[in-house]
Coordinates of C-alpha atoms and ligand atoms in Angstrom, one line a residue:
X14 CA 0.0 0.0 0.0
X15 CA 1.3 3.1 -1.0
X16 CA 2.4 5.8 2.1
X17 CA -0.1 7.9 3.3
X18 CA 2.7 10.5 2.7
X19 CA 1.8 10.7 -0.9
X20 CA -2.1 11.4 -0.3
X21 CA -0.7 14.3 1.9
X22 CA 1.9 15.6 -1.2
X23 CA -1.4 15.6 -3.5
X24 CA -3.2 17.9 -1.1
X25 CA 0.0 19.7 -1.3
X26 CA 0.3 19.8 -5.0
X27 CA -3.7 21.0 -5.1
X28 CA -3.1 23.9 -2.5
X29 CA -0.4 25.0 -4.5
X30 CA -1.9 25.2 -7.6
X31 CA -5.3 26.0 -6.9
X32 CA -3.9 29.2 -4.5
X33 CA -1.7 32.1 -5.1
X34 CA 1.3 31.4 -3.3
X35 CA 2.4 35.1 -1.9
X36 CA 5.3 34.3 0.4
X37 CA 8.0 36.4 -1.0
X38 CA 10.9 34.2 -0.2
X39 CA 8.8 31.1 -2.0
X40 CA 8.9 29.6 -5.5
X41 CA 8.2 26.9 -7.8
X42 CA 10.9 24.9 -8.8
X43 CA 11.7 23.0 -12.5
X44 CA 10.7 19.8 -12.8
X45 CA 14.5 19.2 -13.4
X46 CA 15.3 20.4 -10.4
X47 CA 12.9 18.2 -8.4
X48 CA 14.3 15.3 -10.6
X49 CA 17.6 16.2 -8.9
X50 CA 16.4 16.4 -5.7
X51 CA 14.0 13.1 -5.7
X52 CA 18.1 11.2 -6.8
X53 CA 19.9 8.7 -5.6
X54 CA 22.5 11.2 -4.6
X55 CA 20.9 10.9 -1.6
X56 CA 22.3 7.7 -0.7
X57 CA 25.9 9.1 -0.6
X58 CA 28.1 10.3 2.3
X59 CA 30.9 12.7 1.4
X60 CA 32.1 14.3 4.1
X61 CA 34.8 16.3 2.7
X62 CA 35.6 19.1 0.1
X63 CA 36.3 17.6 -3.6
X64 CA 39.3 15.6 -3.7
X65 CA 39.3 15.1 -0.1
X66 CA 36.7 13.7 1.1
X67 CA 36.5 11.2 4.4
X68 CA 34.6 8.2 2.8
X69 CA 35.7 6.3 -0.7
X70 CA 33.1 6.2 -4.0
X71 CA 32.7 10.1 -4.6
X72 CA 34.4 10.1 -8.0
X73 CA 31.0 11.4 -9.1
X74 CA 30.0 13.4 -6.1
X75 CA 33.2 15.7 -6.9
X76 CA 32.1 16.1 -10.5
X77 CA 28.6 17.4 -9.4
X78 CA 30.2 19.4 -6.6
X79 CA 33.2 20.7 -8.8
X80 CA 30.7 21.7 -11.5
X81 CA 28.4 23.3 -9.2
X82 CA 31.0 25.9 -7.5
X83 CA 32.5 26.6 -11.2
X84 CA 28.2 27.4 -12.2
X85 CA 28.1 29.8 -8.7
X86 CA 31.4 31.5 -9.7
X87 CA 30.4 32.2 -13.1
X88 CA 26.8 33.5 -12.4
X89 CA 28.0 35.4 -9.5
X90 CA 31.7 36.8 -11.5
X91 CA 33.2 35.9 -8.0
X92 CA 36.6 34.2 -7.3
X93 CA 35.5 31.4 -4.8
X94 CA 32.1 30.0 -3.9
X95 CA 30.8 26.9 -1.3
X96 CA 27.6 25.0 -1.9
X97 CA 27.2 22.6 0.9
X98 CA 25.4 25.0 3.2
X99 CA 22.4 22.7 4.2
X100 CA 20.1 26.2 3.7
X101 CA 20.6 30.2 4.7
X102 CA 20.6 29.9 8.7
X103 CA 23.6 27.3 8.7
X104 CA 25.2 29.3 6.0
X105 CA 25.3 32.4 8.1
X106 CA 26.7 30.6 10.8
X107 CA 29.6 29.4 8.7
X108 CA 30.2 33.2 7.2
X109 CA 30.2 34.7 11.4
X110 CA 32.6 31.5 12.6
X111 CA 34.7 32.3 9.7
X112 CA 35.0 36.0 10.1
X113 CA 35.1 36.2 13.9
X114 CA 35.6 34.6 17.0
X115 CA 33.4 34.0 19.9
X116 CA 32.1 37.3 21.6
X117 CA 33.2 39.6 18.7
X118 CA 30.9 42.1 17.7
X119 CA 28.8 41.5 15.0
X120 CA 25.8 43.8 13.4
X121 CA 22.9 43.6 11.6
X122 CA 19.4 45.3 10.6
X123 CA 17.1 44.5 13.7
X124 CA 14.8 41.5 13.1
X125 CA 11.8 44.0 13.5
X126 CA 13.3 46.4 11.1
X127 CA 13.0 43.4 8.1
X128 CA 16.3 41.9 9.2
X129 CA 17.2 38.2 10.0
X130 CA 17.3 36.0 12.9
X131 CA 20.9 35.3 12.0
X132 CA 22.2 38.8 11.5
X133 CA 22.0 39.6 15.5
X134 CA 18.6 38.6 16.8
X135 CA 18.1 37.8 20.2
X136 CA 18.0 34.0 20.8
X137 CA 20.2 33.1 17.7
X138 CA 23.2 32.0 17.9
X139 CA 24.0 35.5 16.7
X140 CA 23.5 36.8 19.9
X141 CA 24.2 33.9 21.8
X142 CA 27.8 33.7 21.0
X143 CA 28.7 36.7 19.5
X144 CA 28.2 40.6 20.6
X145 CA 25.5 41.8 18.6
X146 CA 24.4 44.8 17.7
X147 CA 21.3 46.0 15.7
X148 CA 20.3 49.3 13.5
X149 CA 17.0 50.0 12.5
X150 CA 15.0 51.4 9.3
X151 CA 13.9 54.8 9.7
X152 CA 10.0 55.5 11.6
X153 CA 9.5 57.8 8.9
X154 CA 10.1 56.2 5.6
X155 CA 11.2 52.2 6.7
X156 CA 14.3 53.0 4.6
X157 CA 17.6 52.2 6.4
X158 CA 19.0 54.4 8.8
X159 CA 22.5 55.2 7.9
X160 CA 23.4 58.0 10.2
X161 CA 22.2 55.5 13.0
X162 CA 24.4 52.5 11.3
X163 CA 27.5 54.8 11.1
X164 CA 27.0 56.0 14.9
X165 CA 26.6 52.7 15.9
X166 CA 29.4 51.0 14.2
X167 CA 32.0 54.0 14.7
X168 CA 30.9 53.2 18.8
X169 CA 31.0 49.2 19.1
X170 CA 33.8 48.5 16.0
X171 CA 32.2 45.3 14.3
X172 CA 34.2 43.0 13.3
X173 CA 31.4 41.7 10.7
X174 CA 28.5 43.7 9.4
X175 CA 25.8 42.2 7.1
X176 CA 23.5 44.3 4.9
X177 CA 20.7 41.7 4.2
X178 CA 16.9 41.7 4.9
X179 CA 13.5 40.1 4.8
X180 CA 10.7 42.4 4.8
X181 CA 12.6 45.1 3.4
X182 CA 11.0 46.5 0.2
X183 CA 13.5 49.4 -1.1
X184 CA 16.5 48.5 -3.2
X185 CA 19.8 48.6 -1.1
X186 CA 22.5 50.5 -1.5
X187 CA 26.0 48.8 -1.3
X188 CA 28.3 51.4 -1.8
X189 CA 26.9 53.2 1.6
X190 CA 27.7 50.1 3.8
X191 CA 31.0 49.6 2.3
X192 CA 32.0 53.2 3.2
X193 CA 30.7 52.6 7.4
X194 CA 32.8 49.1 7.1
X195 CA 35.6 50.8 5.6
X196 CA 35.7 53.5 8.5
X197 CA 36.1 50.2 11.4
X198 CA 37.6 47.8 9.4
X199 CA 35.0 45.3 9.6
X200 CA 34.3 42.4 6.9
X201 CA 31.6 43.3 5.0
X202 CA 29.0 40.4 4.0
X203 CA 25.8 40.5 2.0
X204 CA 22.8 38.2 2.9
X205 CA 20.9 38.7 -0.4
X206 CA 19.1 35.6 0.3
X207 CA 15.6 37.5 -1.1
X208 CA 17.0 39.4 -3.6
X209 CA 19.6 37.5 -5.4
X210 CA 17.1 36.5 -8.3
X211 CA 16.8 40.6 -9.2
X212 CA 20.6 41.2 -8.7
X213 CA 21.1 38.4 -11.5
X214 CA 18.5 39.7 -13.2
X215 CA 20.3 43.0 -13.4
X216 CA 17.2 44.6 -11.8
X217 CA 19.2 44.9 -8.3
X218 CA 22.7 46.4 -7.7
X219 CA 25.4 44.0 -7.2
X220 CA 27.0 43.7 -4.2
X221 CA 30.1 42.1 -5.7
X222 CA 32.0 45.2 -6.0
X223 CA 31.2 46.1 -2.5
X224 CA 31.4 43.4 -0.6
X225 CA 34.0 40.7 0.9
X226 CA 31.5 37.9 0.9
X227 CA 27.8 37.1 -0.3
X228 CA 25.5 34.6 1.7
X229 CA 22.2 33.6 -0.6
X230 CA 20.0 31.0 -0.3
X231 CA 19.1 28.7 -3.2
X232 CA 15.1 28.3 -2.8
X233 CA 13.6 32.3 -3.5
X234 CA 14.1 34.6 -6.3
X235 CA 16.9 32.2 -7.0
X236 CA 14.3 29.1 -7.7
X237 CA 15.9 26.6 -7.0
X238 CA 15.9 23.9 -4.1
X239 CA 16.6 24.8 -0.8
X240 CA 20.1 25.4 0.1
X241 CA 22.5 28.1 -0.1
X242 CA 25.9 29.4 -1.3
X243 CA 28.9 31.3 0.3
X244 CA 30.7 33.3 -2.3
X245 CA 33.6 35.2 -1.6
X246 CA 34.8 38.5 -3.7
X247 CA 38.0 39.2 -4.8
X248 CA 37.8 41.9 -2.0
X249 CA 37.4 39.2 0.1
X250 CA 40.2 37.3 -0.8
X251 CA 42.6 40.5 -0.3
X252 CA 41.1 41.2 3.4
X253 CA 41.6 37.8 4.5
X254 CA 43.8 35.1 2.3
X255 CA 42.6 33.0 4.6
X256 CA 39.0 33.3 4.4
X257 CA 38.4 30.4 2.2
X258 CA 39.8 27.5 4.5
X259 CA 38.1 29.6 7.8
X260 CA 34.6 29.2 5.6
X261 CA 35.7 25.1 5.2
X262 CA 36.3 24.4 8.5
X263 CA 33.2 26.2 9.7
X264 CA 31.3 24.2 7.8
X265 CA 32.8 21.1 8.4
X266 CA 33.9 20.1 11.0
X267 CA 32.5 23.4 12.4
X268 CA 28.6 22.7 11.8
X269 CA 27.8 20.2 9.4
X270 CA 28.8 16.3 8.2
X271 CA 27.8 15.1 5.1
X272 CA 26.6 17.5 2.3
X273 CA 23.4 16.4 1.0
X274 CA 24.4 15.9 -2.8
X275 CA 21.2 15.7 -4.0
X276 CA 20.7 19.2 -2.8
X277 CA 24.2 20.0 -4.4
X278 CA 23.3 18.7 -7.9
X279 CA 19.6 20.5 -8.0
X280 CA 21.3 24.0 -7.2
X281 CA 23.3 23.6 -9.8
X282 CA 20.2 22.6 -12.6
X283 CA 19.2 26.2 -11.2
X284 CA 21.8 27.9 -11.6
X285 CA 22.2 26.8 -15.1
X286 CA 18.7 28.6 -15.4
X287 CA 19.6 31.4 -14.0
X288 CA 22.2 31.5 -16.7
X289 CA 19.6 31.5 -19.5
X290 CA 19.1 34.9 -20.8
X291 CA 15.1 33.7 -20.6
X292 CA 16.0 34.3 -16.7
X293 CA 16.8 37.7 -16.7
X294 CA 13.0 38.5 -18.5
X295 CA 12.2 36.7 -15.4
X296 CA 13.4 39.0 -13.0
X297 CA 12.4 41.9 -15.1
X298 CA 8.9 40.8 -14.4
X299 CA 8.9 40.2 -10.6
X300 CA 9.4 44.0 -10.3
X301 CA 6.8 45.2 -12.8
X302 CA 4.2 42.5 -11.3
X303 CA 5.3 43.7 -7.5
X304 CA 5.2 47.6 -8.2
X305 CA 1.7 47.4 -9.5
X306 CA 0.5 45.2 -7.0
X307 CA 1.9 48.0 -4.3
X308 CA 0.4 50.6 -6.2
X309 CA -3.0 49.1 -6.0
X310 CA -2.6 48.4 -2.8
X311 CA -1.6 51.8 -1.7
X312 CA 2.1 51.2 -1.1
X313 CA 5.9 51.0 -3.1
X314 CA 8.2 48.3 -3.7
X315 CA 11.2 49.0 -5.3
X316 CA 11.8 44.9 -5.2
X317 CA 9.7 41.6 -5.4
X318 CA 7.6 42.3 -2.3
X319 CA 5.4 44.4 -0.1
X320 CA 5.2 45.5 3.9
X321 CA 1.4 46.2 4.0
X322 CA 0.4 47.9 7.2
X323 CA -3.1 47.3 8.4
X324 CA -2.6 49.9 11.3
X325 CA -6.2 51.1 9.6
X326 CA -7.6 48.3 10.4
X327 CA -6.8 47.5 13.6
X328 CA -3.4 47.3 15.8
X329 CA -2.1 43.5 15.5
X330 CA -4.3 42.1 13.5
X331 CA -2.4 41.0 10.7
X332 CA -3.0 37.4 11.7
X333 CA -6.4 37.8 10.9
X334 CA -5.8 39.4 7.4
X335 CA -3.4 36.2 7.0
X336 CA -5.9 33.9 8.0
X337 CA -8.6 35.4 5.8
X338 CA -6.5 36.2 2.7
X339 CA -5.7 31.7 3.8
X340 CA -9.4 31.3 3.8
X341 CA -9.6 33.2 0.3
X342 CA -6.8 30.8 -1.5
X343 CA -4.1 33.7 -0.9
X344 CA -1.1 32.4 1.0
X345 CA 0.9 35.6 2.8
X346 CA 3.0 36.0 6.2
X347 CA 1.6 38.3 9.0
X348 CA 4.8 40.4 9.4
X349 CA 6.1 43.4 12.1
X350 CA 6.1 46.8 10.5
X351 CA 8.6 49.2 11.1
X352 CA 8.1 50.6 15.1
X353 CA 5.9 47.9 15.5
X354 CA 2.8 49.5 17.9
X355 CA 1.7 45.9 18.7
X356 CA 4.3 42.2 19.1
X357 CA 6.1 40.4 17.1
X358 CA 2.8 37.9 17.7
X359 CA 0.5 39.5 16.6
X360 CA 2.0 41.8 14.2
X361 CA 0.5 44.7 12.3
X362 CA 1.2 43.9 8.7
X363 CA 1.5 41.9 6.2
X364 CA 4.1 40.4 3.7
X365 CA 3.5 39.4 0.1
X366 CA 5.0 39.5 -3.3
X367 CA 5.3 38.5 -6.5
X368 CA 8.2 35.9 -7.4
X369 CA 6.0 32.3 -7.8
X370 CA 3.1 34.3 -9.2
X371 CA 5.6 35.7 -11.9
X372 CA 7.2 31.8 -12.2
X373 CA 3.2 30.8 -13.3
X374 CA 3.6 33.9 -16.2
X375 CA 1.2 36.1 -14.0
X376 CA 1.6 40.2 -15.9
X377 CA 0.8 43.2 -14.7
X378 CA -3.0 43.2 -15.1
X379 CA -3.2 39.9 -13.5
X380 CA -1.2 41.8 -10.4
X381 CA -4.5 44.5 -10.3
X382 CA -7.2 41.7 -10.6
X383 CA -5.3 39.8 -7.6
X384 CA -5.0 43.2 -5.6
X385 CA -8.9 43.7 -5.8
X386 CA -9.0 40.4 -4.0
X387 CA -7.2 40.9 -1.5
X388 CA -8.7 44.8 -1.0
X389 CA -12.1 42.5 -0.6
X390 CA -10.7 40.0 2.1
X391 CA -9.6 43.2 4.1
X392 CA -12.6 44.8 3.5
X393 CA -14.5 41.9 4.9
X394 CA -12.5 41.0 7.6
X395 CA -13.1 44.8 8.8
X396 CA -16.7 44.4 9.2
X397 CA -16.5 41.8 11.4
X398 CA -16.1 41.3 15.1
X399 CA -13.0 38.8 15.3
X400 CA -11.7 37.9 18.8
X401 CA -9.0 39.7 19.5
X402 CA -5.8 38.7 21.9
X403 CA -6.8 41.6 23.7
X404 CA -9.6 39.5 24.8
X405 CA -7.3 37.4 26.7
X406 CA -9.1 34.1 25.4
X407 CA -6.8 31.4 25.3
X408 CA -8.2 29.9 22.5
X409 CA -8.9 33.4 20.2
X410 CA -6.9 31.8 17.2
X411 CA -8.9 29.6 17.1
X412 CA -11.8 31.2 17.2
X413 CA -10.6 33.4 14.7
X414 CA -10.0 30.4 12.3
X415 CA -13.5 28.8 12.9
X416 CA -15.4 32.2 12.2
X417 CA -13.4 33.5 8.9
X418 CA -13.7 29.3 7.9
X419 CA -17.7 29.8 7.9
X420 CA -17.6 33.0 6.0
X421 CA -19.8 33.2 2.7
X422 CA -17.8 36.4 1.1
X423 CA -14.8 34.3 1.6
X424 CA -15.9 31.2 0.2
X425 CA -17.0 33.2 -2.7
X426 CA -13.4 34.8 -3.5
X427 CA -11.4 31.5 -2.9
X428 CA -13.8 29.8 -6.0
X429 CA -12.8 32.9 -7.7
X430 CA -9.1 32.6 -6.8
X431 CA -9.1 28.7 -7.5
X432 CA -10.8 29.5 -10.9
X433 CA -8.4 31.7 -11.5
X434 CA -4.9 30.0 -10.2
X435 CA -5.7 26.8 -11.9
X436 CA -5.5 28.4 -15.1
X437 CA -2.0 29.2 -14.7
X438 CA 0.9 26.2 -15.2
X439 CA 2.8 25.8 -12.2
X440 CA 6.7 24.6 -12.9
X441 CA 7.6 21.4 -11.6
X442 CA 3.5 19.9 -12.1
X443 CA 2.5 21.1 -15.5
Ligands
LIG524 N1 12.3 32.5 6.2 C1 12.8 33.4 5.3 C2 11.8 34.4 4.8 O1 10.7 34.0 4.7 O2 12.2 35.6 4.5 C3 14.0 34.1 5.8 O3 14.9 33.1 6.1

């Protein structure tokens, strides 16, 4: 009898399809890809770097490795690159063991400002075993503060800063970090985990000239599997000639044993894609798709996604706007907002964007049929009388769920959204 795990991948397949996915750091990946990562690669330990590896049979395991870092350092015009980061978490862990030891300082945009766990958030290791520090976004216009980031380094001397964000929906600006780590001597690395799609793309600055080394995951604007890369610049390589055996070790022995090669050999299918010229139309397309979407929605994004405050609707109530837009077939992350006036809990906002949407060939007038949905879901969601955790009922979530789950206007939109979805190929199924 065949697993009940395949029933449960169908439903998968079905919500995927039959919804618009709106996570800004998802995607759909190539059916190649998912040949490579469905592979009896996985079979294979190889602890180890190419040539040197622990175990015996990885004559082919070195070819898909070797050819994988040679696709990274070509896409990215960088000197050195490593690809058995399990996915962006571990990856930054390597890049701060590498660059500093234990109780250094390290800083990063605040995980309320759009920033990342890894990059200095309390409870990660970020914090845990290394000084960190965090700057903010502006109150004003969310955009970063730089005065703030120059006090602040110029006061606590990083030894690492990262420029890197989640929620963030302004293009950065490289050359103005480079100049703060250039005044304290710190190594400066770029997370562009979100945005690495558009800087191929050509649609985002590169940080390459900038930088000394470049963290991105594999699995968002990227499209490939999960996973990530560590690339270092030639920058990099003049800071520290040491920096590429430091980013070894870190990750093995330092953090990880064997590399998942199946992993190893579906980045590289996607990075081949991202080498097509078709990819670059591709990019091109997030942003036009994720600016009109802002603009009907009353917002900017200079990038592939959207903070939407609610504050209009209500203080912390984005998990009911996520939980309705759920109801309604549209899958989106309730998000902090810059100065956050309620928790990280029950946040005030909400995140979407564009780059699966745009991998199903969604345009621009698809963007302002989709907004009018989700206008209507907030719209709906405003006339009624949720519970609130200001209730202080222990079970309001649920609550919340059961109501929006019985609404008729709801309903409605998600056989309008379904109709809709399932008329657009998804890779990887179609
Ligand atoms: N979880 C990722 C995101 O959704 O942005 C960041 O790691």
């Amino acid at each position: 009898m065949a697993s009940k795990v395949f029933e449960l991948i169908r439903q998968e397949a079905h919500r995927q399809k039959y919804g618009l996915e709106m996570i800004p750091s998802e995607n759909y990946v190539s059916k190649e890809v998912l040949s490579a990562m469905g592979s009896i690669l996985t079979n294979k330990y190889s602890e180890g770097f190419p040539g040197r590896r622990y175990y015996g049979g990885n004559e082919v395991i070195d070819k898909i490795e070797n050819y994988t870092i040679d696709l990274a350092k070509k896409l990215f015009k960088v000197p050195a690159a490593f690809v058995q980061s399990y996915s962006g978490s571990p990856a930054n862990m390597a890049v701060t063991m590498a660059v500093c030891e234990p109780g250094e300082v390290v800083m990063g945009l605040a995980l309320l400002s759009g920033g990342h766990l890894t990059h200095g958030a309390k409870l990660s290791f970020s914090s845990i075993f290394y000084k960190a520090i965090n700057y903010d976004v502006r109150g004003d216009d969310w955009k970063i503060d730089f005065s703030q980031l120059e006090s602040l380094a110029k006061k606590h001397k990083p030894k690492l800063i990262w420029t890197g964000t989640t929620a963030y929906p302004f293009k950065l600006d490289y050359r103005k970090f480079r100049r703060i780590a250039d005044m304290v001597g710190a190594t400066l690395v770029a997370d562009c985990s979100h945005i690495t799609g558009l800087i191929i793309g050509g649609v985002h600055q590169s940080p390459v000239p900038f930088v000394d080394i470049i963290m991105t995951t594999t699995h968002k604007t990227l499209r490939g599997p999960r996973g990530a890369l560590i690339l270092v610049t030639e920058r990099g390589l003049k800071k520290d000639p040491e920096i590429k055996s430091k980013i070894e070790r870190a990750i093995i022995p330092g953090i990880q044993g064997g590399p998942h090669n199946h992993q190893t050999a579906a980045i590289a299918i996607s990075l081949e894609e991202a080498l097509k010229p078709s990819f670059k139309k591709y990019a091109i397309q997030i942003t036009r798709n994720a600016a009109v979407l802002a603009k009907e929605l009353g917002t900017v994004s200079e990038t592939h996604l959207i903070l939407l405050s609610l504050t209009n609707y209500g203080y912390g109530l984005g998990y009911q706007a996520q939980y309705a837009l759920e109801e309604a077939g549209i899958t989106v992350n309730k998000n902090t907002i810059p100065g956050e006036p309620a928790s990280p809990f029950y946040p005030s906002g909400i995140r979407l964007g564009t780059p699966a949407l745009t991998s199903r060939g969604m345009k621009e007038k698809n963007m302002i049929k989709i907004a009018s949905w989700i206008k209507r879901v907030l719209e709906e969601i405003r006339g009624l009388d949720l519970p609130k955790e200001q209730d202080k009922r222990k079970d309001f979530l649920k609550a919340v769920k059961a109501q929006l789950h019985q609404n008729k206007n709801l309903k409605k939109i998600r056989k309008e959204v379904e109709s809709f979805a399932g008329k657009f190929p998804v890779p990887g199924m179609d």
